[in-house]
Amino acid sequence: MILHELLAYDTLRMIWWLLLGILLIGFAVTDGFDLGTGILLPFVGRNDIERRVVINSVGPVWEGNQVWLVLGGGAIFAAWPQLYAVSFSGFYLAMFVILTALILRPVAFKFRSKREDAAWRTRWDWTLFYCGLVPSLIFGVAIGNMLQGVPFRFTADMHILYEGTFWALLNPFALLCGLVSVAMLAMHAAGWLVFKTDGAVAERARSLGMLAALLTVALYALAGVLLLTVMTGYRVTSVVDVLGPSNPMLKTAEVRAGAWFSNYAAHPWTLLAPVLGFVGAIGSLLALMARRGGLALLCSGLGIAGIILSVGASMFPFILPSSLDPRASLMVFDSSSSHLTLFIMLVCTGIFLPIILAYTTWVYHVLWGKVDEDAIREERGHAY
């Protein structure tokens, strides 16, 4: 209880905002190369054995990597209940499409090699492509809509009303953000495949990865230019009570052009986030050109982290703006759970997160090394 009293409410809110970012980065960096591998699968594998090499490069780790998605969803539910209520209800159809893909993916992994029929295996290969492309695209589309503001408001009794449609989510800027997501995960997967495979598969992955890295840089830059010159952002116009109750309607806010770049002007050190995004993607490109798969994987991971951090740095203290009523926008300091809830969750996270990191590190250590065609043939009864 002494520690509970020492950690002030505003400190816990900031800690959980940072932890949410870490969980999202953890998911994007680990499960991201799984999803990206699905995107690249039909193009880097020209025959059955090559595609099996690609699938088996992620086969032992993809299930464990999805832990980060579960942790992220759980953190939103427990730490930011209003964010959970708006996003999981307003984006319901989009979430359903993502879940459909994530449910189909293990089915495709398990059933793909159950029959020798070429047509059967090809259908499951394209299913894995779909299961990699769709979540990658929609996650980026969701970020694009967050940056524009989501159409929700509060009633007089604080009931949340979402007034948007699924098709409205697929607007041009959101789709641009979706393409950034697809490109950066394809880049990340290419680094993984160059690191884990040899021969023709690695060479094709290298070529596609260089293209994906160039697209990541170009599309990310375009999104930034549009945010600065065309798109509007949100700004708080009242005093922010960092210790206040979780009631978004107690503040005032406005929509203003270029507002998402005000944090960079006020706190220049936050520019490290977008710089890391660009440097990571360019570093991945150079590493792929040099056929350094491990370095390319590291650089693409840093680039992904930088791109995600740049969104958080731009929007802070907002976590979900409202396009219908800027006052209803959810912020770090007015939409969290109680002080005690955040503290109990922090204790649990301090216990279990190191365990997750430890066994994840151990698994990757055990599975270190490349996957080649001979290994797949020798493990006929065990490989995918």
Coordinates of C-alpha atoms in Angstrom, one line a residue:
M1 CA 0.0 0.0 0.0
I2 CA 3.0 2.3 0.6
L3 CA 4.0 1.9 -3.1
H4 CA 0.3 2.5 -4.1
E5 CA 0.4 5.9 -2.3
L6 CA 3.8 6.8 -3.7
L7 CA 2.6 6.3 -7.3
A8 CA 0.3 9.3 -8.0
Y9 CA -2.7 8.9 -10.2
D10 CA -1.1 10.9 -13.0
T11 CA 2.0 8.9 -12.9
L12 CA 0.1 5.6 -13.2
R13 CA -1.9 7.0 -16.1
M14 CA 1.4 7.9 -17.9
I15 CA 2.9 4.5 -17.1
W16 CA -0.1 2.8 -18.6
W17 CA 0.0 5.0 -21.7
L18 CA 3.6 4.0 -22.2
L19 CA 2.9 0.3 -21.5
L20 CA 0.1 0.3 -24.1
G21 CA 2.6 1.7 -26.6
I22 CA 5.1 -1.0 -25.7
L23 CA 2.5 -3.8 -26.0
L24 CA 1.4 -2.4 -29.5
I25 CA 5.1 -2.3 -30.6
G26 CA 5.7 -5.8 -29.2
F27 CA 2.8 -7.1 -31.3
A28 CA 3.8 -5.2 -34.4
V29 CA 7.4 -6.3 -34.2
T30 CA 6.8 -10.0 -33.3
D31 CA 3.6 -10.9 -34.9
G32 CA 4.3 -8.3 -37.6
F33 CA 6.8 -10.5 -39.4
D34 CA 4.3 -13.4 -39.2
L35 CA 1.6 -11.4 -41.0
G36 CA 4.2 -10.0 -43.4
T37 CA 5.4 -13.5 -44.2
G38 CA 1.8 -14.4 -45.2
I39 CA 1.8 -11.3 -47.5
L40 CA 5.0 -12.4 -49.2
L41 CA 4.3 -16.1 -49.3
P42 CA 2.8 -16.5 -52.8
F43 CA 5.6 -14.3 -54.3
V44 CA 8.7 -15.7 -52.6
G45 CA 7.8 -19.3 -52.9
R46 CA 7.4 -20.6 -56.5
N47 CA 6.8 -24.2 -55.7
D48 CA 5.5 -26.3 -52.8
I49 CA 8.8 -27.0 -51.1
E50 CA 9.8 -23.3 -51.2
R51 CA 6.4 -22.3 -49.7
R52 CA 6.8 -24.9 -47.0
V53 CA 10.2 -23.3 -46.1
V54 CA 8.5 -19.9 -45.8
I55 CA 5.7 -21.3 -43.6
N56 CA 8.0 -23.3 -41.4
S57 CA 10.2 -20.3 -40.7
V58 CA 7.3 -18.8 -38.7
G59 CA 5.5 -22.1 -37.8
P60 CA 7.0 -22.6 -34.4
V61 CA 6.6 -18.9 -33.2
W62 CA 3.5 -17.4 -34.6
E63 CA 1.2 -18.6 -31.9
G64 CA 3.4 -17.2 -29.1
N65 CA 3.7 -13.9 -31.0
Q66 CA 0.0 -13.4 -30.8
V67 CA 0.3 -13.1 -27.0
W68 CA 1.1 -9.5 -27.5
L69 CA -2.2 -8.8 -29.2
V70 CA -4.1 -10.5 -26.3
L71 CA -2.1 -8.4 -23.8
G72 CA -2.8 -5.2 -25.8
G73 CA -6.5 -5.9 -25.9
G74 CA -6.6 -6.8 -22.2
A75 CA -4.7 -3.6 -21.3
I76 CA -7.2 -1.4 -23.2
F77 CA -10.1 -3.2 -21.6
A78 CA -8.8 -2.8 -18.0
A79 CA -6.8 0.5 -18.2
W80 CA -8.9 2.5 -20.7
P81 CA -12.5 1.2 -20.5
Q82 CA -13.9 4.1 -22.4
L83 CA -11.4 3.6 -25.2
Y84 CA -12.3 -0.1 -25.3
A85 CA -16.0 0.7 -25.4
V86 CA -15.7 3.1 -28.3
S87 CA -13.2 1.2 -30.4
F88 CA -14.6 -2.3 -30.0
S89 CA -18.1 -1.2 -30.6
G90 CA -17.5 1.5 -33.3
F91 CA -15.0 -0.6 -35.2
Y92 CA -17.0 -3.8 -34.6
L93 CA -17.2 -4.9 -38.3
A94 CA -13.6 -4.1 -38.8
M95 CA -12.6 -6.1 -35.7
F96 CA -14.8 -9.0 -37.0
V97 CA -12.9 -9.0 -40.3
I98 CA -9.6 -9.0 -38.4
L99 CA -10.7 -11.8 -36.1
T100 CA -12.0 -13.8 -39.1
A101 CA -8.5 -13.6 -40.6
L102 CA -6.8 -14.5 -37.3
I103 CA -9.1 -17.5 -36.9
L104 CA -8.5 -18.7 -40.5
R105 CA -4.7 -18.4 -40.1
P106 CA -4.2 -21.3 -37.7
V107 CA -6.6 -23.4 -39.8
A108 CA -4.5 -22.7 -42.9
F109 CA -1.3 -23.6 -41.1
K110 CA -2.6 -26.9 -39.8
F111 CA -4.6 -28.0 -42.9
R112 CA -2.4 -26.7 -45.7
S113 CA -0.2 -29.9 -45.9
K114 CA -2.8 -32.4 -45.0
R115 CA -3.2 -33.4 -48.6
E116 CA -0.8 -33.7 -51.5
D117 CA -3.2 -32.1 -53.9
A118 CA -1.6 -28.9 -55.5
A119 CA -4.9 -27.1 -55.8
W120 CA -5.7 -27.7 -52.2
R121 CA -2.4 -26.4 -51.0
T122 CA -2.6 -23.3 -53.3
R123 CA -5.9 -22.4 -51.9
W124 CA -4.5 -22.5 -48.3
D125 CA -1.5 -20.5 -49.5
W126 CA -3.7 -17.7 -50.7
T127 CA -5.7 -18.0 -47.5
L128 CA -2.5 -17.3 -45.6
F129 CA -1.9 -14.3 -47.9
Y130 CA -5.4 -13.0 -47.0
C131 CA -4.8 -13.6 -43.3
G132 CA -1.6 -11.6 -43.5
L133 CA -2.8 -8.7 -45.7
V134 CA -6.2 -8.0 -44.1
P135 CA -5.2 -7.5 -40.5
S136 CA -2.1 -5.5 -41.6
L137 CA -4.2 -3.2 -43.7
I138 CA -7.1 -2.7 -41.2
F139 CA -4.7 -2.1 -38.2
G140 CA -3.2 0.8 -40.3
V141 CA -6.7 2.0 -41.3
A142 CA -7.7 2.1 -37.6
I143 CA -4.7 4.4 -36.9
G144 CA -5.6 6.6 -39.8
N145 CA -9.1 7.1 -38.4
M146 CA -7.8 7.8 -35.0
L147 CA -5.6 10.6 -36.4
Q148 CA -8.7 12.1 -38.1
G149 CA -11.1 11.6 -35.2
V150 CA -13.8 9.0 -34.7
P151 CA -17.5 9.9 -34.9
F152 CA -18.6 9.3 -31.4
R153 CA -20.2 11.4 -28.6
F154 CA -21.5 11.2 -25.1
T155 CA -25.1 11.7 -24.1
A156 CA -26.2 13.7 -21.0
D157 CA -25.9 10.5 -18.9
M158 CA -22.4 9.7 -20.3
H159 CA -23.6 6.9 -22.6
I160 CA -21.3 6.5 -25.6
L161 CA -22.9 6.8 -29.0
Y162 CA -20.9 5.8 -32.2
E163 CA -22.4 7.3 -35.3
G164 CA -20.1 6.1 -38.0
T165 CA -20.2 3.3 -40.6
F166 CA -17.8 0.6 -41.6
W167 CA -17.4 2.0 -45.1
A168 CA -16.7 5.5 -43.7
L169 CA -13.6 4.0 -42.1
L170 CA -12.2 3.3 -45.6
N171 CA -11.5 6.9 -46.4
P172 CA -8.4 7.9 -48.5
F173 CA -6.1 9.0 -45.6
A174 CA -7.0 5.9 -43.5
L175 CA -6.3 3.7 -46.5
L176 CA -2.9 5.5 -47.0
C177 CA -2.1 4.6 -43.3
G178 CA -3.2 1.0 -44.1
L179 CA -0.7 0.9 -47.0
V180 CA 2.0 2.2 -44.7
S181 CA 1.2 -0.7 -42.3
V182 CA 1.3 -3.3 -45.1
A183 CA 4.5 -2.0 -46.5
M184 CA 6.4 -1.9 -43.2
L185 CA 5.3 -5.4 -42.2
A186 CA 6.3 -6.7 -45.6
M187 CA 9.6 -5.1 -45.2
H188 CA 9.9 -6.6 -41.7
A189 CA 9.0 -10.1 -43.0
A190 CA 11.6 -9.8 -45.8
G191 CA 14.3 -9.2 -43.2
W192 CA 13.0 -12.3 -41.3
L193 CA 13.1 -14.5 -44.4
V194 CA 16.6 -13.4 -45.5
F195 CA 17.7 -14.1 -41.9
K196 CA 15.9 -17.5 -41.7
T197 CA 16.2 -18.9 -45.2
D198 CA 18.7 -19.4 -48.0
G199 CA 18.7 -19.6 -51.8
A200 CA 16.0 -18.5 -54.1
V201 CA 13.5 -17.8 -51.3
A202 CA 15.9 -15.5 -49.5
E203 CA 16.8 -13.7 -52.8
R204 CA 13.2 -13.1 -53.7
A205 CA 12.4 -11.9 -50.2
R206 CA 15.4 -9.5 -50.4
S207 CA 14.1 -8.0 -53.6
L208 CA 10.6 -7.6 -52.4
G209 CA 11.9 -6.3 -49.0
M210 CA 13.8 -3.5 -50.7
L211 CA 10.7 -2.4 -52.6
A212 CA 8.7 -2.6 -49.4
A213 CA 11.3 -0.5 -47.5
L214 CA 11.2 2.2 -50.3
L215 CA 7.3 2.2 -50.1
T216 CA 7.4 2.5 -46.4
V217 CA 9.6 5.6 -46.5
A218 CA 7.6 7.2 -49.3
L219 CA 4.1 6.4 -47.9
Y220 CA 5.1 7.4 -44.3
A221 CA 6.5 10.7 -45.6
L222 CA 3.4 11.3 -47.6
A223 CA 1.2 10.7 -44.6
G224 CA 3.3 13.1 -42.5
V225 CA 3.0 15.8 -45.2
L226 CA -0.7 15.4 -45.4
L227 CA -1.1 15.7 -41.6
L228 CA 1.0 18.9 -41.6
T229 CA -0.6 20.6 -44.6
V230 CA -4.0 19.3 -45.2
M231 CA -5.4 17.3 -42.3
T232 CA -6.6 18.8 -39.1
G233 CA -5.6 17.7 -35.5
Y234 CA -6.9 18.3 -32.0
R235 CA -5.8 20.6 -29.3
V236 CA -6.9 21.0 -25.6
T237 CA -8.0 24.6 -24.9
S238 CA -8.6 24.2 -21.1
V239 CA -6.3 23.3 -18.2
V240 CA -5.6 19.6 -18.2
D241 CA -6.3 18.2 -14.7
V242 CA -3.9 15.2 -14.6
L243 CA -5.3 14.1 -11.3
G244 CA -9.0 14.6 -12.2
P245 CA -11.8 12.2 -12.6
S246 CA -12.2 10.1 -15.7
N247 CA -14.8 12.3 -17.3
P248 CA -13.8 13.5 -20.8
M249 CA -16.6 16.2 -20.8
L250 CA -14.9 18.3 -18.2
K251 CA -12.4 19.8 -20.7
T252 CA -12.7 21.9 -23.8
A253 CA -10.9 21.1 -27.1
E254 CA -10.7 22.3 -30.6
V255 CA -9.9 21.1 -34.1
R256 CA -7.0 23.0 -35.8
A257 CA -4.9 22.5 -38.9
G258 CA -1.5 21.0 -38.2
A259 CA -2.3 20.5 -34.5
W260 CA -0.7 17.0 -34.5
F261 CA 2.7 18.6 -35.0
S262 CA 2.5 21.0 -32.0
N263 CA 4.1 18.5 -29.6
Y264 CA 7.2 18.3 -31.9
A265 CA 7.5 22.1 -31.7
A266 CA 7.0 22.2 -27.9
H267 CA 9.2 19.2 -27.2
P268 CA 11.8 18.8 -30.0
W269 CA 13.1 15.5 -28.5
T270 CA 9.8 13.8 -29.6
L271 CA 11.2 14.2 -33.2
L272 CA 13.3 11.1 -32.4
A273 CA 10.2 9.0 -33.0
P274 CA 9.6 9.9 -36.7
V275 CA 13.4 10.0 -37.3
L276 CA 13.7 6.5 -35.9
G277 CA 10.9 5.5 -38.3
F278 CA 12.7 6.8 -41.3
V279 CA 16.2 5.7 -40.2
G280 CA 14.9 2.2 -39.4
A281 CA 13.3 1.7 -42.8
I282 CA 16.3 3.1 -44.7
G283 CA 18.6 1.0 -42.5
S284 CA 16.5 -2.1 -43.4
L285 CA 16.8 -1.2 -47.1
L286 CA 20.6 -0.9 -46.9
A287 CA 20.9 -4.1 -44.9
L288 CA 18.9 -6.0 -47.4
M289 CA 21.0 -4.6 -50.2
A290 CA 24.0 -6.0 -48.3
R291 CA 22.3 -9.4 -47.7
R292 CA 22.4 -8.9 -43.9
G293 CA 19.2 -10.5 -42.9
G294 CA 19.7 -10.1 -39.1
L295 CA 20.6 -6.4 -39.4
A296 CA 17.6 -5.8 -41.7
L297 CA 15.3 -7.5 -39.2
L298 CA 16.6 -5.3 -36.4
C299 CA 16.4 -2.1 -38.4
S300 CA 12.9 -2.8 -39.6
G301 CA 11.8 -3.5 -36.0
L302 CA 13.3 -0.2 -35.0
G303 CA 11.5 1.5 -37.9
I304 CA 8.2 0.0 -36.9
A305 CA 8.7 1.1 -33.3
G306 CA 9.5 4.6 -34.5
I307 CA 6.4 4.8 -36.7
I308 CA 4.1 3.7 -33.9
L309 CA 5.8 6.0 -31.4
S310 CA 5.4 8.9 -33.8
V311 CA 1.6 8.4 -33.7
G312 CA 1.6 8.5 -29.9
A313 CA 3.9 11.5 -29.7
S314 CA 1.7 13.4 -32.2
M315 CA -1.6 12.7 -30.5
F316 CA -0.5 13.0 -26.8
P317 CA -2.4 13.6 -24.6
F318 CA -5.3 12.4 -26.8
I319 CA -5.8 8.6 -27.3
L320 CA -9.0 8.8 -29.3
P321 CA -10.3 12.1 -30.6
S322 CA -14.0 12.6 -31.4
S323 CA -14.9 14.1 -34.8
L324 CA -18.4 14.9 -33.6
D325 CA -17.6 16.7 -30.4
P326 CA -14.0 17.5 -29.6
R327 CA -14.9 17.8 -25.9
A328 CA -15.8 14.1 -25.9
S329 CA -12.3 13.2 -27.1
L330 CA -10.6 10.6 -24.9
M331 CA -7.3 11.7 -23.3
V332 CA -4.7 9.9 -21.2
F333 CA -5.8 11.9 -18.1
D334 CA -9.6 11.7 -18.4
S335 CA -10.5 8.2 -19.6
S336 CA -8.5 5.8 -17.5
S337 CA -9.6 3.3 -14.8
S338 CA -9.3 4.1 -11.1
H339 CA -6.0 4.7 -9.3
L340 CA -6.3 1.3 -7.5
T341 CA -7.1 -0.6 -10.7
L342 CA -4.1 0.8 -12.5
F343 CA -1.9 0.0 -9.6
I344 CA -3.1 -3.6 -9.3
M345 CA -2.6 -4.1 -13.0
L346 CA 0.9 -2.6 -12.9
V347 CA 1.8 -5.1 -10.2
C348 CA 0.5 -8.0 -12.3
T349 CA 2.3 -6.7 -15.3
G350 CA 5.5 -6.4 -13.4
I351 CA 5.2 -10.1 -12.5
F352 CA 4.0 -11.7 -15.8
L353 CA 5.6 -9.5 -18.5
P354 CA 9.2 -10.6 -17.5
I355 CA 8.0 -14.2 -17.6
I356 CA 6.6 -13.7 -21.1
L357 CA 9.8 -12.0 -22.3
A358 CA 11.9 -14.8 -20.8
Y359 CA 10.1 -17.7 -22.4
T360 CA 9.9 -15.8 -25.7
T361 CA 13.7 -15.2 -25.6
W362 CA 14.2 -18.9 -24.8
V363 CA 12.0 -20.1 -27.7
Y364 CA 13.9 -17.9 -30.2
H365 CA 17.2 -19.1 -28.8
V366 CA 16.2 -22.8 -29.2
L367 CA 14.9 -22.2 -32.7
W368 CA 17.9 -20.2 -33.8
G369 CA 19.2 -21.1 -37.3
K370 CA 18.0 -21.2 -40.8
V371 CA 15.2 -23.3 -42.3
D372 CA 16.1 -25.0 -45.6
E373 CA 14.6 -27.5 -48.0
D374 CA 16.5 -30.4 -46.7
A375 CA 15.3 -29.8 -43.2
I376 CA 11.7 -29.7 -44.4
R377 CA 12.1 -33.0 -46.3
E378 CA 13.8 -34.7 -43.3
E379 CA 11.1 -33.5 -40.9
R380 CA 8.3 -34.9 -43.1
G381 CA 6.1 -35.9 -40.2
H382 CA 6.6 -32.7 -38.1
A383 CA 7.1 -29.8 -40.4
Y384 CA 4.1 -27.8 -41.8

